[in-house]
Amino acid sequence: MTELNNHIVSAFDRDLEGIQAQIMKMGGLVEAAIMEAATSLETRDIEKAERVRNGDKLIDALEETLNDEAARVIALRAPTASDLRVVLSVMRMSSNLERIGDLAKNIAKRTDVLVQMPQVGDTPTSLRRMAREVELMLKDALDAYIQRDDALALDVIARDEDVDKMHNALFREFLTFMLEDPSNITACMHLHFIAKNIERMGDHVTSIAEQVVFLATGQKPEDARQKGDETAAELGQHSASNGS
Amino acid sequence: MTELNNHIVSAFDRDLEGIQAQIMKMGGLVEAAIMEAATSLETRDIEKAERVRNGDKLIDALEETLNDEAARVIALRAPTASDLRVVLSVMRMSSNLERIGDLAKNIAKRTDVLVQMPQVGDTPTSLRRMAREVELMLKDALDAYIQRDDALALDVIARDEDVDKMHNALFREFLTFMLEDPSNITACMHLHFIAKNIERMGDHVTSIAEQVVFLATGQKPEDARQKGDETAAELGQHSASNGS
C-alpha cells in the first residue's frame, strides 16, 4: 500500500517536473521577447521586430501544451489539495507569460510604424531601460518560483513600483512633446502605447510573483497592491497646470 | 455500485450548479459595471463613477470565492476529464470577468479627471454606444454558457469585430481632434484610453465565448481571431497622409 502510494506520488512529481520544465522554457522565450522588442525599437531594426512577431506563435503554442498537460495531470493523478494548488498556479503563470508575449508582439508591430517617423527625443532608450527592468523582474520571479523563495518574490512585487514610476515619468514626457509640437502627436501616441504595454508586462510579472508567495507561504501578499497606472491623476495635474 | 456512482455524480453536479450560480451573479455585476462606467462618463456623474470604483471590490471578492470553490470541487470530487474541463473553464471565465470589472473601474477613474475638462465633441456618447455593444455581447456569452449554445457564442465572437471597428473609428476621431487643437490633447488621451479599455473588454468577452464553443463542441473556434487593435496600421496611414 505504501509502495503504491509512493508510486503514485512519484508519478505526479515526474509530471510536475515536466510541466515546470515547460514553464521555464516558456519563461525564457518571453524574457527574450521583451528585450528583443525593446531593442528593435531602440535600434529601429525591423527584421528583429519581425522575429518577435513570429516568435509569439511558439509562446502561444507552449501555453496551450501546458494547459492541456496540466489538465491531463489533474484528471489522471487526482492530486492532493496542495499539489493541485501547484498545478493550478502553473496554469495561471502560463497565462501571464502568454500575455507578456502578446504585449511584446504589440510593441514589435508598433516599431514597424515608428521607424517611418522621426525620432522623438531619446524616449526609445528610456523604454528599453524600462523593459530591461521588467525582464529582470521576470527572471527573478521565475527563479523565485523554482526555489519557492517568497522573499525574492516579494522583492519582485516591490520593484514593480519603480516600473510604474518610469511609466508615469515617460507619460509626462510624451505629453510635453505633444503640446510643444503637434507634429509629434502620432509618434508619441505609439510610444506611449509601448510604455503602457511595458507597464502592463510588469503587472503580469507581479501577478506571477504573487502566485509564488502564495505557493511558498499559503498566504496572499497582504496589500492589494497598487495597480500602477497613475496617469489619470498625472493628466489631471498636467491639465490643471496648463489651465485647460 | 451504480448507486454510489450516482451519488458521486450528483454531488459534483450540485457543486457545479453552485459555481455556475456564482459566475452568473458575477457576470451580472460586471454587465452593470460596464454600463454604469460608460453612463457616468456620458452624464459626467462622479457619484456614479465612484459607485463603479467601489463595486469592483465585490467583483474581485467573487472571483476569489469562485477560484477557491472550484479548487475545492476538483480536490474533493476528482471529476472526470470532461467535468474537469467545465470547472477549469469556469476559473478562466471568472478571471476574464474580473479583468472586465477592472477595466470598468479604470474608466470610472478617468471620468473623475475628464469632468474637469471641456467636452471633446460627442465622443462620450460614442463610447457609451461601444460599451453597450460589449455589454450585450457579455449578456449573450453568459446565456450561451448556460445553454451550451455554440452558435450564439460564435455570434458573439463575430460581433467583436464591430467593436474593433468602433474603436478604430474613434481613434481616428481623437487623432483629428488633437491635431486640430492641441488643447484637446489631454482629454483625448483619456478618451482614447477609455476606448481602448472598452475594446479590451470585448476581447475578454470573446475569450469567454471561445470557452463556450470549446465546452459545447470540444473544438476551439478555428480562426486564431484577429486581436482587434488596428491602430498601429491606422496611425501609419494617418501619419502618411499627413506627410509627417
Coordinates of C-alpha atoms in Angstrom, one line a residue:
Chain A
M1 CA 0.0 0.0 0.0
T2 CA 2.8 2.4 1.0
E3 CA 4.6 1.3 -2.1
L4 CA 1.6 2.0 -4.2
N5 CA 1.2 5.5 -2.7
N6 CA 4.9 6.2 -3.3
H7 CA 4.5 5.1 -6.9
I8 CA 1.5 7.5 -7.3
V9 CA 3.3 10.4 -5.7
S10 CA 6.4 10.0 -7.8
A11 CA 4.4 9.7 -11.0
F12 CA 2.8 13.1 -10.1
D13 CA 6.2 14.5 -9.2
R14 CA 7.6 13.4 -12.6
D15 CA 4.6 15.0 -14.3
L16 CA 5.1 18.2 -12.4
E17 CA 8.7 18.3 -13.2
G18 CA 7.8 18.1 -16.9
I19 CA 5.3 20.9 -16.5
Q20 CA 7.8 23.1 -14.7
A21 CA 10.5 22.5 -17.3
Q22 CA 7.9 23.7 -19.9
I23 CA 7.1 26.8 -17.9
M24 CA 10.8 27.7 -17.6
K25 CA 11.2 27.2 -21.3
M26 CA 8.3 29.5 -21.9
G27 CA 9.6 32.0 -19.4
G28 CA 13.0 32.1 -21.2
L29 CA 11.3 32.8 -24.6
V30 CA 9.2 35.5 -23.0
E31 CA 12.3 37.2 -21.4
A32 CA 14.0 37.2 -24.8
A33 CA 10.9 38.6 -26.5
I34 CA 10.7 41.5 -24.0
M35 CA 14.3 42.5 -24.7
E36 CA 14.2 41.9 -28.5
A37 CA 11.1 44.0 -28.8
A38 CA 12.6 46.9 -26.8
T39 CA 16.0 46.7 -28.6
S40 CA 14.4 46.5 -32.1
L41 CA 12.5 49.7 -31.2
E42 CA 15.7 51.4 -30.0
T43 CA 17.9 50.4 -32.9
R44 CA 15.0 50.7 -35.4
D45 CA 15.6 47.1 -36.5
I46 CA 12.5 45.9 -38.4
E47 CA 13.9 42.4 -39.0
K48 CA 14.4 41.9 -35.3
A49 CA 10.8 43.2 -34.7
E50 CA 9.5 40.7 -37.2
R51 CA 11.3 37.9 -35.4
V52 CA 9.5 38.9 -32.2
R53 CA 6.1 38.9 -34.0
N54 CA 6.8 35.4 -35.4
G55 CA 8.2 34.1 -32.2
D56 CA 5.0 34.8 -30.4
K57 CA 3.3 31.8 -32.1
L58 CA 5.7 29.4 -30.3
I59 CA 4.9 31.1 -27.0
D60 CA 1.2 30.7 -27.7
A61 CA 1.6 27.0 -28.6
L62 CA 3.6 26.4 -25.4
E63 CA 0.7 27.9 -23.3
E64 CA -1.7 25.5 -25.0
T65 CA 0.5 22.5 -24.4
L66 CA 1.0 23.5 -20.8
N67 CA -2.7 23.8 -20.2
D68 CA -3.5 20.5 -21.8
E69 CA -0.8 18.8 -19.9
A70 CA -1.9 20.4 -16.6
A71 CA -5.5 19.3 -17.2
R72 CA -4.3 15.8 -18.0
V73 CA -2.3 15.6 -14.8
I74 CA -5.2 16.7 -12.7
A75 CA -7.5 14.2 -14.3
L76 CA -5.0 11.3 -14.2
R77 CA -3.4 11.8 -10.8
A78 CA -6.2 13.4 -8.8
P79 CA -3.6 15.4 -6.9
T80 CA -4.0 16.4 -3.2
A81 CA -5.2 19.9 -2.4
S82 CA -1.7 21.3 -2.1
D83 CA -0.4 19.6 -5.2
L84 CA -3.4 20.8 -7.1
R85 CA -2.6 24.3 -6.0
V86 CA 0.8 24.0 -7.7
V87 CA -0.7 22.7 -10.9
L88 CA -3.4 25.5 -11.0
S89 CA -0.7 28.1 -10.3
V90 CA 1.2 26.8 -13.3
M91 CA -1.8 27.3 -15.5
R92 CA -2.1 30.9 -14.3
M93 CA 1.5 31.6 -14.7
S94 CA 1.4 30.3 -18.3
S95 CA -1.5 32.6 -19.0
N96 CA 0.5 35.6 -17.6
L97 CA 3.5 34.7 -19.7
E98 CA 1.4 34.3 -22.8
R99 CA 0.0 37.8 -22.2
I100 CA 3.5 39.3 -21.8
G101 CA 4.4 37.7 -25.1
D102 CA 1.4 39.3 -26.7
L103 CA 2.4 42.7 -25.4
A104 CA 6.0 42.2 -26.8
K105 CA 4.4 41.4 -30.1
N106 CA 2.3 44.6 -30.0
I107 CA 5.5 46.6 -29.3
A108 CA 7.1 45.0 -32.4
K109 CA 4.1 45.9 -34.5
R110 CA 4.3 49.5 -33.5
T111 CA 8.0 49.5 -34.2
D112 CA 7.3 48.8 -37.8
V113 CA 5.3 52.0 -38.0
L114 CA 7.6 54.1 -35.8
V115 CA 10.6 53.6 -37.9
Q116 CA 8.8 55.6 -40.6
M117 CA 8.7 58.7 -38.4
P118 CA 11.3 61.0 -37.0
Q119 CA 12.6 60.0 -33.5
V120 CA 11.1 61.8 -30.5
G121 CA 13.9 62.6 -28.1
D122 CA 15.7 59.6 -26.7
T123 CA 12.5 58.0 -25.4
P124 CA 13.2 54.6 -27.1
T125 CA 16.2 54.3 -24.9
S126 CA 14.1 55.1 -21.8
L127 CA 11.6 52.5 -23.0
R128 CA 14.4 49.9 -23.4
R129 CA 15.6 50.6 -19.9
M130 CA 12.1 50.1 -18.6
A131 CA 11.8 46.9 -20.5
R132 CA 15.1 45.7 -19.1
E133 CA 13.8 46.3 -15.5
V134 CA 10.7 44.2 -16.3
E135 CA 12.9 41.4 -17.9
L136 CA 15.0 41.2 -14.7
M137 CA 11.8 41.1 -12.6
L138 CA 10.6 38.2 -14.7
K139 CA 13.9 36.4 -14.4
D140 CA 13.7 36.7 -10.6
A141 CA 10.1 35.8 -10.4
L142 CA 10.8 32.5 -12.3
D143 CA 13.8 31.8 -10.1
A144 CA 11.7 32.5 -7.0
Y145 CA 9.1 30.0 -8.4
I146 CA 11.6 27.2 -8.8
Q147 CA 13.1 27.9 -5.3
R148 CA 9.8 28.7 -3.7
D149 CA 11.6 31.8 -2.5
D150 CA 8.9 34.1 -1.1
A151 CA 11.4 36.8 -0.1
L152 CA 12.6 37.1 -3.7
A153 CA 9.1 37.1 -5.0
L154 CA 8.2 40.0 -2.6
D155 CA 11.2 41.9 -3.8
V156 CA 9.9 41.5 -7.4
I157 CA 6.5 42.8 -6.3
A158 CA 8.1 45.8 -4.7
R159 CA 10.2 46.6 -7.8
D160 CA 7.0 46.9 -9.9
E161 CA 6.6 50.3 -8.3
D162 CA 9.8 51.5 -10.0
V163 CA 8.4 50.4 -13.3
D164 CA 5.2 52.3 -12.6
K165 CA 7.3 55.4 -11.8
M166 CA 9.2 55.1 -15.0
H167 CA 5.9 54.8 -16.9
N168 CA 4.5 57.9 -15.2
A169 CA 7.6 59.9 -15.9
L170 CA 7.6 58.9 -19.6
F171 CA 3.9 59.8 -19.8
R172 CA 4.7 63.3 -18.7
E173 CA 7.5 63.5 -21.3
F174 CA 5.2 62.4 -24.1
L175 CA 2.6 64.9 -23.1
T176 CA 5.2 67.7 -23.2
F177 CA 6.5 66.7 -26.6
M178 CA 2.9 66.6 -28.0
L179 CA 2.0 70.0 -26.5
E180 CA 5.2 71.6 -27.8
D181 CA 4.9 70.3 -31.3
P182 CA 1.7 68.7 -32.6
S183 CA 3.6 67.0 -35.4
N184 CA 4.9 64.7 -32.6
I185 CA 1.4 63.5 -31.8
T186 CA 1.3 60.4 -33.8
A187 CA 4.7 59.1 -32.8
C188 CA 4.0 60.0 -29.2
M189 CA 0.8 58.1 -29.2
H190 CA 2.7 55.0 -30.4
L191 CA 5.4 55.5 -27.9
H192 CA 3.0 55.9 -25.1
F193 CA 1.2 52.7 -26.0
I194 CA 4.5 51.0 -25.9
A195 CA 5.2 52.4 -22.4
K196 CA 1.8 51.3 -21.3
N197 CA 2.5 47.8 -22.7
I198 CA 5.7 47.5 -20.7
E199 CA 3.9 48.7 -17.6
R200 CA 1.3 46.0 -18.1
M201 CA 4.1 43.4 -18.5
G202 CA 5.2 44.5 -15.1
D203 CA 1.7 43.9 -13.7
H204 CA 1.8 40.3 -15.2
V205 CA 5.2 39.6 -13.7
T206 CA 3.9 40.9 -10.4
S207 CA 1.0 38.5 -10.7
I208 CA 3.4 35.6 -11.2
A209 CA 5.4 36.7 -8.1
E210 CA 2.1 36.8 -6.1
Q211 CA 1.5 33.2 -7.1
V212 CA 4.9 32.3 -5.8
V213 CA 4.3 34.0 -2.5
F214 CA 1.0 32.1 -2.2
L215 CA 2.7 28.8 -3.1
A216 CA 5.5 29.3 -0.7
T217 CA 3.6 30.6 2.3
G218 CA -0.1 29.8 1.7
Q219 CA -0.8 33.5 2.2
K220 CA -1.6 36.1 -0.4
P221 CA 0.7 39.1 -0.4
E222 CA -1.1 41.4 2.0
D223 CA -1.6 44.6 0.2
A224 CA -4.0 44.5 -2.8
R225 CA -1.1 46.2 -4.5
Q226 CA -1.4 49.5 -6.4
K227 CA -2.3 48.9 -10.0
G228 CA 0.4 51.2 -11.3
D229 CA -1.3 53.5 -13.8
E230 CA -1.3 56.9 -12.1
T231 CA -1.6 58.7 -15.4
A232 CA -5.3 59.6 -14.6
A233 CA -4.0 61.7 -11.7
E234 CA -1.0 62.9 -13.7
L235 CA -3.1 64.0 -16.6
G236 CA -5.4 65.9 -14.2
Q237 CA -2.4 67.7 -12.7
H238 CA -0.9 68.4 -16.0
S239 CA -4.1 69.8 -17.5
A240 CA -4.5 71.9 -14.3
S241 CA -1.0 73.4 -14.6
N242 CA -1.8 74.1 -18.3
G243 CA -5.0 75.8 -17.3
S244 CA -7.0 73.8 -19.9
Chain B
M1 CA -22.0 0.5 -7.0
T2 CA -24.2 2.2 -9.5
E3 CA -25.9 4.0 -6.7
L4 CA -22.6 5.1 -5.3
N5 CA -21.6 6.5 -8.7
N6 CA -24.9 8.3 -9.0
H7 CA -24.4 9.7 -5.6
I8 CA -20.9 10.9 -6.5
V9 CA -22.1 12.4 -9.8
S10 CA -24.9 14.3 -8.3
A11 CA -22.7 15.7 -5.6
F12 CA -20.5 17.1 -8.3
D13 CA -23.5 18.4 -10.2
R14 CA -24.7 20.2 -7.1
D15 CA -21.3 21.7 -6.6
L16 CA -21.2 22.7 -10.2
E17 CA -24.6 24.3 -10.0
G18 CA -23.4 26.4 -7.1
I19 CA -20.4 27.5 -9.0
Q20 CA -22.4 28.4 -12.1
A21 CA -24.8 30.4 -9.9
Q22 CA -21.8 32.4 -8.6
I23 CA -20.5 33.0 -12.1
M24 CA -23.8 34.3 -13.3
K25 CA -24.0 36.6 -10.3
M26 CA -20.5 37.9 -11.1
G27 CA -21.5 38.3 -14.7
G28 CA -24.5 40.4 -13.8
L29 CA -22.4 42.7 -11.6
V30 CA -19.8 43.1 -14.4
E31 CA -22.5 43.8 -17.0
A32 CA -23.8 46.6 -14.7
A33 CA -20.3 47.9 -14.1
I34 CA -19.7 48.3 -17.9
M35 CA -22.8 50.4 -18.4
E36 CA -22.5 52.4 -15.2
A37 CA -19.0 53.3 -16.1
A38 CA -19.9 54.4 -19.6
T39 CA -23.0 56.3 -18.5
S40 CA -21.2 58.1 -15.7
L41 CA -18.7 59.3 -18.3
E42 CA -21.5 60.4 -20.7
T43 CA -23.5 62.2 -18.0
R44 CA -20.4 63.4 -16.1
D45 CA -21.8 61.8 -12.9
I46 CA -18.9 61.5 -10.5
E47 CA -21.0 59.8 -7.8
K48 CA -22.0 57.0 -10.2
A49 CA -18.3 56.7 -11.2
E50 CA -17.4 56.3 -7.5
R51 CA -20.0 53.5 -7.2
V52 CA -18.3 51.7 -10.0
R53 CA -14.9 52.1 -8.3
N54 CA -16.3 50.7 -5.0
G55 CA -18.3 48.0 -6.6
D56 CA -15.2 46.4 -8.1
K57 CA -14.2 45.1 -4.7
L58 CA -17.2 42.8 -4.7
I59 CA -16.4 41.5 -8.2
D60 CA -12.8 40.8 -7.0
A61 CA -14.1 39.0 -3.9
L62 CA -16.4 36.9 -6.1
E63 CA -13.5 35.8 -8.3
E64 CA -11.6 34.7 -5.3
T65 CA -14.5 32.8 -3.8
L66 CA -15.1 31.1 -7.2
N67 CA -11.5 30.0 -7.6
D68 CA -11.4 28.6 -4.0
E69 CA -14.7 26.8 -4.6
A70 CA -13.5 25.4 -8.0
A71 CA -10.2 24.1 -6.5
R72 CA -12.2 22.6 -3.6
V73 CA -14.5 20.8 -6.0
I74 CA -11.6 19.4 -8.0
A75 CA -9.8 18.2 -4.9
L76 CA -12.9 16.7 -3.4
R77 CA -14.7 15.2 -6.3
A78 CA -11.8 14.2 -8.6
P79 CA -14.0 15.0 -11.6
T80 CA -13.7 13.1 -14.9
A81 CA -11.8 14.8 -17.8
S82 CA -14.9 16.4 -19.2
D83 CA -16.3 17.6 -15.9
L84 CA -12.8 18.9 -15.1
R85 CA -12.9 20.9 -18.3
V86 CA -16.1 22.6 -17.1
V87 CA -14.6 23.6 -13.8
L88 CA -11.4 24.8 -15.3
S89 CA -13.4 26.9 -17.9
V90 CA -15.3 28.5 -15.0
M91 CA -12.0 29.6 -13.4
R92 CA -10.9 31.2 -16.7
M93 CA -14.2 32.9 -17.2
S94 CA -14.1 34.3 -13.7
S95 CA -10.6 35.7 -14.5
N96 CA -12.0 37.3 -17.7
L97 CA -14.9 38.8 -15.8
E98 CA -12.6 40.2 -13.1
R99 CA -10.5 41.9 -15.7
I100 CA -13.5 43.4 -17.4
G101 CA -14.5 44.7 -13.9
D102 CA -11.0 46.2 -13.6
L103 CA -11.3 48.0 -16.9
A104 CA -14.7 49.4 -15.9
K105 CA -13.0 50.7 -12.7
N106 CA -10.3 52.3 -14.8
I107 CA -12.9 54.1 -16.9
A108 CA -14.5 55.4 -13.8
K109 CA -11.2 56.7 -12.5
R110 CA -10.6 58.6 -15.7
T111 CA -14.1 60.0 -15.6
D112 CA -13.2 61.8 -12.4
V113 CA -10.5 63.7 -14.3
L114 CA -12.4 64.2 -17.5
V115 CA -15.3 66.0 -15.8
Q116 CA -12.8 68.8 -15.0
M117 CA -12.1 69.4 -18.8
P118 CA -14.2 70.7 -21.6
Q119 CA -16.1 68.1 -23.6
V120 CA -14.5 66.9 -26.8
G121 CA -17.2 66.5 -29.5
D122 CA -19.8 63.9 -28.6
T123 CA -17.3 61.1 -28.2
P124 CA -18.6 60.1 -24.7
T125 CA -21.8 59.2 -26.4
S126 CA -20.0 57.1 -29.0
L127 CA -18.0 55.4 -26.1
R128 CA -21.3 54.6 -24.3
R129 CA -22.6 53.1 -27.5
M130 CA -19.5 51.0 -27.8
A131 CA -19.8 49.9 -24.2
R132 CA -23.5 49.0 -24.8
E133 CA -22.4 46.7 -27.6
V134 CA -19.9 45.0 -25.3
E135 CA -22.5 44.6 -22.5
L136 CA -24.9 42.9 -24.9
M137 CA -22.1 40.6 -26.1
L138 CA -21.3 39.7 -22.5
K139 CA -25.0 39.0 -21.8
D140 CA -25.2 36.7 -24.8
A141 CA -21.9 35.0 -23.9
L142 CA -23.2 34.1 -20.4
D143 CA -26.5 32.9 -21.9
A144 CA -24.6 30.8 -24.4
Y145 CA -22.6 29.4 -21.5
I146 CA -25.6 28.3 -19.5
Q147 CA -27.3 26.8 -22.6
R148 CA -24.0 25.4 -24.0
D149 CA -25.1 27.3 -27.2
D150 CA -22.1 27.3 -29.5
A151 CA -24.0 29.1 -32.3
L152 CA -24.7 32.0 -30.0
A153 CA -21.1 32.0 -28.8
L154 CA -19.8 32.2 -32.3
D155 CA -22.2 35.1 -33.0
V156 CA -20.6 36.9 -30.0
I157 CA -17.1 36.3 -31.4
A158 CA -18.2 37.7 -34.7
R159 CA -19.6 40.8 -33.1
D160 CA -16.3 41.7 -31.5
E161 CA -15.2 42.9 -35.0
D162 CA -17.8 45.6 -34.8
V163 CA -16.4 46.7 -31.5
D164 CA -12.9 46.8 -33.0
K165 CA -14.3 48.9 -35.9
M166 CA -15.9 51.3 -33.5
H167 CA -12.6 51.6 -31.6
N168 CA -10.6 52.3 -34.8
A169 CA -13.1 54.9 -35.9
L170 CA -12.9 56.6 -32.6
F171 CA -9.1 56.5 -32.6
R172 CA -9.1 58.4 -35.9
E173 CA -11.5 60.9 -34.4
F174 CA -9.3 61.5 -31.4
L175 CA -6.3 62.0 -33.6
T176 CA -8.1 64.6 -35.7
F177 CA -9.2 66.5 -32.6
M178 CA -5.7 66.5 -31.2
L179 CA -4.1 67.6 -34.5
E180 CA -6.7 70.4 -34.9
D181 CA -6.3 71.8 -31.5
P182 CA -3.5 70.8 -29.1
S183 CA -5.5 71.9 -26.1
N184 CA -7.6 68.8 -26.7
I185 CA -4.6 66.5 -26.2
T186 CA -5.0 65.7 -22.6
A187 CA -8.8 65.0 -22.8
C188 CA -8.3 63.0 -26.0
M189 CA -5.6 60.9 -24.4
H190 CA -8.0 60.0 -21.6
L191 CA -10.9 59.3 -24.0
H192 CA -8.7 57.1 -26.1
F193 CA -7.6 55.1 -23.1
I194 CA -11.2 54.6 -22.3
A195 CA -11.9 53.4 -25.9
K196 CA -9.0 51.1 -25.6
N197 CA -10.4 49.7 -22.3
I198 CA -13.7 49.0 -23.9
E199 CA -12.0 47.3 -26.8
R200 CA -10.1 45.1 -24.4
M201 CA -13.4 44.3 -22.6
G202 CA -14.6 43.0 -25.9
D203 CA -11.6 40.8 -26.2
H204 CA -12.3 39.3 -22.8
V205 CA -15.9 38.7 -23.7
T206 CA -14.7 37.0 -26.9
S207 CA -12.4 34.8 -24.8
I208 CA -15.5 33.8 -22.6
A209 CA -17.4 32.9 -25.8
E210 CA -14.4 30.9 -27.0
Q211 CA -14.6 28.8 -23.8
V212 CA -18.2 28.2 -24.5
V213 CA -17.5 27.0 -28.0
F214 CA -14.9 24.7 -26.7
L215 CA -17.2 23.3 -23.9
A216 CA -20.1 22.8 -26.3
T217 CA -18.2 21.3 -29.2
G218 CA -14.8 20.1 -27.9
Q219 CA -13.3 22.3 -30.7
K220 CA -11.5 25.6 -30.4
P221 CA -13.0 28.3 -32.7
E222 CA -11.0 27.8 -35.8
D223 CA -9.5 31.1 -36.6
A224 CA -7.0 32.4 -34.2
R225 CA -9.2 35.5 -34.3
Q226 CA -7.9 39.0 -35.1
K227 CA -6.8 40.8 -31.9
G228 CA -8.7 43.9 -32.8
D229 CA -6.3 46.8 -32.3
E230 CA -5.5 48.0 -35.8
T231 CA -4.4 51.4 -34.7
A232 CA -0.8 50.6 -35.4
A233 CA -1.8 50.4 -39.1
E234 CA -4.2 53.3 -38.8
L235 CA -1.6 55.6 -37.3
G236 CA 0.8 54.6 -40.1
Q237 CA -1.8 55.6 -42.7
H238 CA -2.7 58.8 -40.9
S239 CA 0.8 59.9 -40.5
A240 CA 1.5 59.1 -44.1
S241 CA -1.5 61.1 -45.3
N242 CA -0.2 64.0 -43.1
G243 CA 3.2 63.6 -44.7
S244 CA 4.9 63.5 -41.2

